[in-house]
Amino acid sequence: MRTKESGITARRLIIAVFTALFLSQAHASIEQSRIAFEDLKSKLGISFTPDLVPSTKVCQLFVVQHGTTEWNEVKRFQGWSMRPYLNERGISEIEKVASLLSKFEIAAIYSSDLTRAKQSALIIKRRLNNRCPLYFSSKFRGTNHASLIGKREENCKDDPHVKHYFSLRLEDRIFCSIAEGGESISDLTIRMIPEIREICKKYPNKNVVLVTHGASLRCLNVIAHKNYQFIESHGVPRGSVMRLDVCVDKNNEIAIMPASLDYLQFQQQLSGYPTSCSSEFTDDLE
């Protein structure tokens, strides 16, 4: 009996040691990511200064999250998968967004190259009924969920990376991937910002639509140095719009006007949309 109990105790001790080792390594990794992100934002020319005086050439960027898919409905990690398609609800969401955007003169549409985003972008372009160019790019994808792609959320609760991710403070999650071998929000920032800078330089004083994913909206919120906890804790509604005034200054630094970063106020113009986000709108699965 003692031998059996000793064996159980030993196994528990081994599990505890490996768990502690994993958490300590993960914490160190977050600190390294934070330092690397601070360094790279400087190299990328990302300005976090709220009082940065912008140039007169401001690009108004309408950032749209793709509509709901079947995978969203069953809480399945999508990541970079091309398989999820918009369902009827998702199509309806984007048609409402397209109707709202039709009130503006749109110079161009950019989109993630993943199927659900491409479908959303095509619906918007068709509703706008104009000749504005439509570009697809992998740079506008959401975060890569790597080993979690295709898995149901309920089946991943015991995954050590998932457990660690949700144990972090909300503001620290931008430096950590929810999946082994996946991307963090800071990785996404580094990938996406150079592309947005080029859009702003190409379309000064113009309106541009960007169709992307929930993580990308959080990424832009971090760059604008706004309240990250609010966006993270409330989620980002699928089929929502975030309006940004973005400029590139004389030093080639990209800046986002903090006062314009308020997708909830803009969203209230959409009939049938909630004015606050419910817990159903989780973008970790996007």
mmCIF file with all atom_site columns, C-alpha atoms in Angstrom, residues 8-155:
data_model
loop_
_atom_site.group_PDB
_atom_site.id
_atom_site.type_symbol
_atom_site.label_atom_id
_atom_site.label_alt_id
_atom_site.label_comp_id
_atom_site.label_asym_id
_atom_site.label_entity_id
_atom_site.label_seq_id
_atom_site.pdbx_PDB_ins_code
_atom_site.Cartn_x
_atom_site.Cartn_y
_atom_site.Cartn_z
_atom_site.occupancy
_atom_site.B_iso_or_equiv
_atom_site.pdbx_formal_charge
_atom_site.auth_seq_id
_atom_site.auth_comp_id
_atom_site.auth_asym_id
_atom_site.auth_atom_id
_atom_site.pdbx_PDB_model_num
ATOM 1   C CA . ILE A 1 8   ? 1.425   8.261  -6.743  1.00 0.00 ? 8   ILE A CA 1
ATOM 2   C CA . THR A 1 9   ? 3.267   10.886 -4.677  1.00 0.00 ? 9   THR A CA 1
ATOM 3   C CA . ALA A 1 10  ? 6.328   10.588 -6.897  1.00 0.00 ? 10  ALA A CA 1
ATOM 4   C CA . ARG A 1 11  ? 4.258   11.023 -10.051 1.00 0.00 ? 11  ARG A CA 1
ATOM 5   C CA . ARG A 1 12  ? 2.541   14.076 -8.567  1.00 0.00 ? 12  ARG A CA 1
ATOM 6   C CA . LEU A 1 13  ? 5.931   15.512 -7.651  1.00 0.00 ? 13  LEU A CA 1
ATOM 7   C CA . ILE A 1 14  ? 7.242   14.963 -11.186 1.00 0.00 ? 14  ILE A CA 1
ATOM 8   C CA . ILE A 1 15  ? 4.148   16.626 -12.680 1.00 0.00 ? 15  ILE A CA 1
ATOM 9   C CA . ALA A 1 16  ? 4.518   19.561 -10.280 1.00 0.00 ? 16  ALA A CA 1
ATOM 10  C CA . VAL A 1 17  ? 8.196   19.999 -11.178 1.00 0.00 ? 17  VAL A CA 1
ATOM 11  C CA . PHE A 1 18  ? 7.543   19.927 -14.924 1.00 0.00 ? 18  PHE A CA 1
ATOM 12  C CA . THR A 1 19  ? 4.600   22.326 -14.533 1.00 0.00 ? 19  THR A CA 1
ATOM 13  C CA . ALA A 1 20  ? 6.730   24.755 -12.538 1.00 0.00 ? 20  ALA A CA 1
ATOM 14  C CA . LEU A 1 21  ? 9.525   24.465 -15.107 1.00 0.00 ? 21  LEU A CA 1
ATOM 15  C CA . PHE A 1 22  ? 7.107   25.132 -17.963 1.00 0.00 ? 22  PHE A CA 1
ATOM 16  C CA . LEU A 1 23  ? 5.605   28.170 -16.236 1.00 0.00 ? 23  LEU A CA 1
ATOM 17  C CA . SER A 1 24  ? 9.018   29.628 -15.380 1.00 0.00 ? 24  SER A CA 1
ATOM 18  C CA . GLN A 1 25  ? 10.199  29.178 -18.966 1.00 0.00 ? 25  GLN A CA 1
ATOM 19  C CA . ALA A 1 26  ? 6.971   30.680 -20.275 1.00 0.00 ? 26  ALA A CA 1
ATOM 20  C CA . HIS A 1 27  ? 7.349   33.703 -17.969 1.00 0.00 ? 27  HIS A CA 1
ATOM 21  C CA . ALA A 1 28  ? 10.919  34.219 -19.166 1.00 0.00 ? 28  ALA A CA 1
ATOM 22  C CA . SER A 1 29  ? 9.706   33.922 -22.752 1.00 0.00 ? 29  SER A CA 1
ATOM 23  C CA . ILE A 1 30  ? 7.112   36.661 -22.148 1.00 0.00 ? 30  ILE A CA 1
ATOM 24  C CA . GLU A 1 31  ? 9.761   38.996 -20.742 1.00 0.00 ? 31  GLU A CA 1
ATOM 25  C CA . GLN A 1 32  ? 11.974  38.302 -23.751 1.00 0.00 ? 32  GLN A CA 1
ATOM 26  C CA . SER A 1 33  ? 9.046   38.973 -26.083 1.00 0.00 ? 33  SER A CA 1
ATOM 27  C CA . ARG A 1 34  ? 8.298   42.241 -24.323 1.00 0.00 ? 34  ARG A CA 1
ATOM 28  C CA . ILE A 1 35  ? 11.883  43.443 -24.699 1.00 0.00 ? 35  ILE A CA 1
ATOM 29  C CA . ALA A 1 36  ? 12.033  42.289 -28.326 1.00 0.00 ? 36  ALA A CA 1
ATOM 30  C CA . PHE A 1 37  ? 8.723   44.001 -29.081 1.00 0.00 ? 37  PHE A CA 1
ATOM 31  C CA . GLU A 1 38  ? 9.941   47.299 -27.631 1.00 0.00 ? 38  GLU A CA 1
ATOM 32  C CA . ASP A 1 39  ? 13.047  47.054 -29.796 1.00 0.00 ? 39  ASP A CA 1
ATOM 33  C CA . LEU A 1 40  ? 11.200  46.044 -32.961 1.00 0.00 ? 40  LEU A CA 1
ATOM 34  C CA . LYS A 1 41  ? 8.497   48.692 -32.659 1.00 0.00 ? 41  LYS A CA 1
ATOM 35  C CA . SER A 1 42  ? 11.296  51.243 -32.732 1.00 0.00 ? 42  SER A CA 1
ATOM 36  C CA . LYS A 1 43  ? 12.882  49.634 -35.797 1.00 0.00 ? 43  LYS A CA 1
ATOM 37  C CA . LEU A 1 44  ? 9.483   49.422 -37.504 1.00 0.00 ? 44  LEU A CA 1
ATOM 38  C CA . GLY A 1 45  ? 8.789   53.083 -36.813 1.00 0.00 ? 45  GLY A CA 1
ATOM 39  C CA . ILE A 1 46  ? 5.678   52.519 -34.708 1.00 0.00 ? 46  ILE A CA 1
ATOM 40  C CA . SER A 1 47  ? 4.894   55.602 -32.666 1.00 0.00 ? 47  SER A CA 1
ATOM 41  C CA . PHE A 1 48  ? 3.248   55.145 -29.278 1.00 0.00 ? 48  PHE A CA 1
ATOM 42  C CA . THR A 1 49  ? 3.353   58.871 -28.540 1.00 0.00 ? 49  THR A CA 1
ATOM 43  C CA . PRO A 1 50  ? -0.248  60.087 -28.165 1.00 0.00 ? 50  PRO A CA 1
ATOM 44  C CA . ASP A 1 51  ? 0.592   63.708 -28.940 1.00 0.00 ? 51  ASP A CA 1
ATOM 45  C CA . LEU A 1 52  ? 2.559   62.974 -32.115 1.00 0.00 ? 52  LEU A CA 1
ATOM 46  C CA . VAL A 1 53  ? 1.726   65.721 -34.583 1.00 0.00 ? 53  VAL A CA 1
ATOM 47  C CA . PRO A 1 54  ? 0.540   63.969 -37.761 1.00 0.00 ? 54  PRO A CA 1
ATOM 48  C CA . SER A 1 55  ? 1.055   65.097 -41.292 1.00 0.00 ? 55  SER A CA 1
ATOM 49  C CA . THR A 1 56  ? -1.932  66.577 -43.097 1.00 0.00 ? 56  THR A CA 1
ATOM 50  C CA . LYS A 1 57  ? -2.191  63.396 -45.168 1.00 0.00 ? 57  LYS A CA 1
ATOM 51  C CA . VAL A 1 58  ? -4.411  61.120 -43.113 1.00 0.00 ? 58  VAL A CA 1
ATOM 52  C CA . CYS A 1 59  ? -5.778  57.826 -44.390 1.00 0.00 ? 59  CYS A CA 1
ATOM 53  C CA . GLN A 1 60  ? -9.116  56.852 -42.892 1.00 0.00 ? 60  GLN A CA 1
ATOM 54  C CA . LEU A 1 61  ? -9.005  53.103 -42.414 1.00 0.00 ? 61  LEU A CA 1
ATOM 55  C CA . PHE A 1 62  ? -12.219 51.136 -41.907 1.00 0.00 ? 62  PHE A CA 1
ATOM 56  C CA . VAL A 1 63  ? -11.112 47.867 -40.307 1.00 0.00 ? 63  VAL A CA 1
ATOM 57  C CA . VAL A 1 64  ? -13.704 45.100 -40.669 1.00 0.00 ? 64  VAL A CA 1
ATOM 58  C CA . GLN A 1 65  ? -13.699 41.769 -38.901 1.00 0.00 ? 65  GLN A CA 1
ATOM 59  C CA . HIS A 1 66  ? -14.918 38.922 -41.106 1.00 0.00 ? 66  HIS A CA 1
ATOM 60  C CA . GLY A 1 67  ? -18.382 37.485 -40.539 1.00 0.00 ? 67  GLY A CA 1
ATOM 61  C CA . THR A 1 68  ? -19.281 34.431 -38.475 1.00 0.00 ? 68  THR A CA 1
ATOM 62  C CA . THR A 1 69  ? -18.371 30.951 -39.731 1.00 0.00 ? 69  THR A CA 1
ATOM 63  C CA . GLU A 1 70  ? -19.563 27.472 -38.752 1.00 0.00 ? 70  GLU A CA 1
ATOM 64  C CA . TRP A 1 71  ? -16.297 26.999 -36.885 1.00 0.00 ? 71  TRP A CA 1
ATOM 65  C CA . ASN A 1 72  ? -17.047 30.136 -34.865 1.00 0.00 ? 72  ASN A CA 1
ATOM 66  C CA . GLU A 1 73  ? -20.427 28.701 -33.924 1.00 0.00 ? 73  GLU A CA 1
ATOM 67  C CA . VAL A 1 74  ? -18.950 25.491 -32.513 1.00 0.00 ? 74  VAL A CA 1
ATOM 68  C CA . LYS A 1 75  ? -15.930 27.294 -30.983 1.00 0.00 ? 75  LYS A CA 1
ATOM 69  C CA . ARG A 1 76  ? -13.324 25.615 -33.166 1.00 0.00 ? 76  ARG A CA 1
ATOM 70  C CA . PHE A 1 77  ? -9.876  27.207 -33.528 1.00 0.00 ? 77  PHE A CA 1
ATOM 71  C CA . GLN A 1 78  ? -9.553  28.580 -37.067 1.00 0.00 ? 78  GLN A CA 1
ATOM 72  C CA . GLY A 1 79  ? -6.144  30.231 -37.177 1.00 0.00 ? 79  GLY A CA 1
ATOM 73  C CA . TRP A 1 80  ? -4.735  30.087 -40.686 1.00 0.00 ? 80  TRP A CA 1
ATOM 74  C CA . SER A 1 81  ? -7.109  27.400 -41.943 1.00 0.00 ? 81  SER A CA 1
ATOM 75  C CA . MET A 1 82  ? -8.717  28.027 -45.326 1.00 0.00 ? 82  MET A CA 1
ATOM 76  C CA . ARG A 1 83  ? -11.591 25.628 -44.563 1.00 0.00 ? 83  ARG A CA 1
ATOM 77  C CA . PRO A 1 84  ? -14.067 27.767 -42.575 1.00 0.00 ? 84  PRO A CA 1
ATOM 78  C CA . TYR A 1 85  ? -16.649 29.554 -44.739 1.00 0.00 ? 85  TYR A CA 1
ATOM 79  C CA . LEU A 1 86  ? -19.133 32.247 -43.764 1.00 0.00 ? 86  LEU A CA 1
ATOM 80  C CA . ASN A 1 87  ? -22.472 30.860 -42.654 1.00 0.00 ? 87  ASN A CA 1
ATOM 81  C CA . GLU A 1 88  ? -25.824 32.620 -43.150 1.00 0.00 ? 88  GLU A CA 1
ATOM 82  C CA . ARG A 1 89  ? -25.325 34.693 -40.039 1.00 0.00 ? 89  ARG A CA 1
ATOM 83  C CA . GLY A 1 90  ? -21.857 35.749 -41.190 1.00 0.00 ? 90  GLY A CA 1
ATOM 84  C CA . ILE A 1 91  ? -23.118 36.774 -44.619 1.00 0.00 ? 91  ILE A CA 1
ATOM 85  C CA . SER A 1 92  ? -25.885 38.843 -43.001 1.00 0.00 ? 92  SER A CA 1
ATOM 86  C CA . GLU A 1 93  ? -23.382 40.558 -40.689 1.00 0.00 ? 93  GLU A CA 1
ATOM 87  C CA . ILE A 1 94  ? -21.138 41.588 -43.570 1.00 0.00 ? 94  ILE A CA 1
ATOM 88  C CA . GLU A 1 95  ? -24.041 42.735 -45.725 1.00 0.00 ? 95  GLU A CA 1
ATOM 89  C CA . LYS A 1 96  ? -24.990 45.164 -42.935 1.00 0.00 ? 96  LYS A CA 1
ATOM 90  C CA . VAL A 1 97  ? -21.408 46.396 -42.737 1.00 0.00 ? 97  VAL A CA 1
ATOM 91  C CA . ALA A 1 98  ? -21.271 46.764 -46.522 1.00 0.00 ? 98  ALA A CA 1
ATOM 92  C CA . SER A 1 99  ? -24.461 48.820 -46.449 1.00 0.00 ? 99  SER A CA 1
ATOM 93  C CA . LEU A 1 100 ? -22.902 51.179 -43.926 1.00 0.00 ? 100 LEU A CA 1
ATOM 94  C CA . LEU A 1 101 ? -19.643 51.459 -45.865 1.00 0.00 ? 101 LEU A CA 1
ATOM 95  C CA . SER A 1 102 ? -21.546 52.268 -49.052 1.00 0.00 ? 102 SER A CA 1
ATOM 96  C CA . LYS A 1 103 ? -22.139 55.733 -47.581 1.00 0.00 ? 103 LYS A CA 1
ATOM 97  C CA . PHE A 1 104 ? -18.426 56.477 -47.973 1.00 0.00 ? 104 PHE A CA 1
ATOM 98  C CA . GLU A 1 105 ? -16.272 56.903 -51.045 1.00 0.00 ? 105 GLU A CA 1
ATOM 99  C CA . ILE A 1 106 ? -13.886 53.968 -50.781 1.00 0.00 ? 106 ILE A CA 1
ATOM 100 C CA . ALA A 1 107 ? -10.582 54.154 -52.655 1.00 0.00 ? 107 ALA A CA 1
ATOM 101 C CA . ALA A 1 108 ? -9.435  50.552 -52.099 1.00 0.00 ? 108 ALA A CA 1
ATOM 102 C CA . ILE A 1 109 ? -10.165 47.333 -50.227 1.00 0.00 ? 109 ILE A CA 1
ATOM 103 C CA . TYR A 1 110 ? -7.453  45.206 -48.627 1.00 0.00 ? 110 TYR A CA 1
ATOM 104 C CA . SER A 1 111 ? -8.117  41.810 -47.112 1.00 0.00 ? 111 SER A CA 1
ATOM 105 C CA . SER A 1 112 ? -6.600  38.795 -45.453 1.00 0.00 ? 112 SER A CA 1
ATOM 106 C CA . ASP A 1 113 ? -6.243  35.951 -47.948 1.00 0.00 ? 113 ASP A CA 1
ATOM 107 C CA . LEU A 1 114 ? -8.070  33.465 -45.702 1.00 0.00 ? 114 LEU A CA 1
ATOM 108 C CA . THR A 1 115 ? -11.395 32.265 -47.114 1.00 0.00 ? 115 THR A CA 1
ATOM 109 C CA . ARG A 1 116 ? -13.695 33.830 -44.507 1.00 0.00 ? 116 ARG A CA 1
ATOM 110 C CA . ALA A 1 117 ? -12.050 37.241 -44.954 1.00 0.00 ? 117 ALA A CA 1
ATOM 111 C CA . LYS A 1 118 ? -12.013 36.970 -48.760 1.00 0.00 ? 118 LYS A CA 1
ATOM 112 C CA . GLN A 1 119 ? -15.725 36.172 -48.794 1.00 0.00 ? 119 GLN A CA 1
ATOM 113 C CA . SER A 1 120 ? -16.399 39.182 -46.572 1.00 0.00 ? 120 SER A CA 1
ATOM 114 C CA . ALA A 1 121 ? -14.306 41.475 -48.776 1.00 0.00 ? 121 ALA A CA 1
ATOM 115 C CA . LEU A 1 122 ? -16.086 40.314 -51.930 1.00 0.00 ? 122 LEU A CA 1
ATOM 116 C CA . ILE A 1 123 ? -19.497 40.982 -50.364 1.00 0.00 ? 123 ILE A CA 1
ATOM 117 C CA . ILE A 1 124 ? -18.378 44.503 -49.465 1.00 0.00 ? 124 ILE A CA 1
ATOM 118 C CA . LYS A 1 125 ? -16.956 45.174 -52.914 1.00 0.00 ? 125 LYS A CA 1
ATOM 119 C CA . ARG A 1 126 ? -20.129 43.951 -54.598 1.00 0.00 ? 126 ARG A CA 1
ATOM 120 C CA . ARG A 1 127 ? -22.263 46.205 -52.369 1.00 0.00 ? 127 ARG A CA 1
ATOM 121 C CA . LEU A 1 128 ? -20.046 49.234 -53.029 1.00 0.00 ? 128 LEU A CA 1
ATOM 122 C CA . ASN A 1 129 ? -20.559 48.669 -56.741 1.00 0.00 ? 129 ASN A CA 1
ATOM 123 C CA . ASN A 1 130 ? -17.494 50.625 -57.725 1.00 0.00 ? 130 ASN A CA 1
ATOM 124 C CA . ARG A 1 131 ? -14.197 49.948 -59.430 1.00 0.00 ? 131 ARG A CA 1
ATOM 125 C CA . CYS A 1 132 ? -11.975 50.266 -56.379 1.00 0.00 ? 132 CYS A CA 1
ATOM 126 C CA . PRO A 1 133 ? -9.172  47.693 -56.388 1.00 0.00 ? 133 PRO A CA 1
ATOM 127 C CA . LEU A 1 134 ? -9.293  44.682 -54.085 1.00 0.00 ? 134 LEU A CA 1
ATOM 128 C CA . TYR A 1 135 ? -6.044  43.217 -52.750 1.00 0.00 ? 135 TYR A CA 1
ATOM 129 C CA . PHE A 1 136 ? -5.513  39.993 -50.776 1.00 0.00 ? 136 PHE A CA 1
ATOM 130 C CA . SER A 1 137 ? -2.470  39.432 -48.576 1.00 0.00 ? 137 SER A CA 1
ATOM 131 C CA . SER A 1 138 ? -1.327  36.867 -46.009 1.00 0.00 ? 138 SER A CA 1
ATOM 132 C CA . LYS A 1 139 ? 0.103   39.777 -43.996 1.00 0.00 ? 139 LYS A CA 1
ATOM 133 C CA . PHE A 1 140 ? -3.425  40.610 -42.805 1.00 0.00 ? 140 PHE A CA 1
ATOM 134 C CA . ARG A 1 141 ? -4.150  37.158 -41.389 1.00 0.00 ? 141 ARG A CA 1
ATOM 135 C CA . GLY A 1 142 ? -4.948  36.801 -37.709 1.00 0.00 ? 142 GLY A CA 1
ATOM 136 C CA . THR A 1 143 ? -2.641  34.969 -35.342 1.00 0.00 ? 143 THR A CA 1
ATOM 137 C CA . ASN A 1 144 ? -1.463  31.493 -36.294 1.00 0.00 ? 144 ASN A CA 1
ATOM 138 C CA . HIS A 1 145 ? -2.884  28.965 -33.823 1.00 0.00 ? 145 HIS A CA 1
ATOM 139 C CA . ALA A 1 146 ? -0.580  26.217 -35.117 1.00 0.00 ? 146 ALA A CA 1
ATOM 140 C CA . SER A 1 147 ? -1.264  22.977 -33.207 1.00 0.00 ? 147 SER A CA 1
ATOM 141 C CA . LEU A 1 148 ? -4.760  24.114 -32.132 1.00 0.00 ? 148 LEU A CA 1
ATOM 142 C CA . ILE A 1 149 ? -6.163  24.672 -35.633 1.00 0.00 ? 149 ILE A CA 1
ATOM 143 C CA . GLY A 1 150 ? -9.318  22.639 -36.173 1.00 0.00 ? 150 GLY A CA 1
ATOM 144 C CA . LYS A 1 151 ? -9.712  21.677 -32.503 1.00 0.00 ? 151 LYS A CA 1
ATOM 145 C CA . ARG A 1 152 ? -12.753 22.514 -30.375 1.00 0.00 ? 152 ARG A CA 1
ATOM 146 C CA . GLU A 1 153 ? -12.149 24.938 -27.525 1.00 0.00 ? 153 GLU A CA 1
ATOM 147 C CA . GLU A 1 154 ? -13.678 22.513 -25.016 1.00 0.00 ? 154 GLU A CA 1
ATOM 148 C CA . ASN A 1 155 ? -11.109 19.869 -25.971 1.00 0.00 ? 155 ASN A CA 1
#
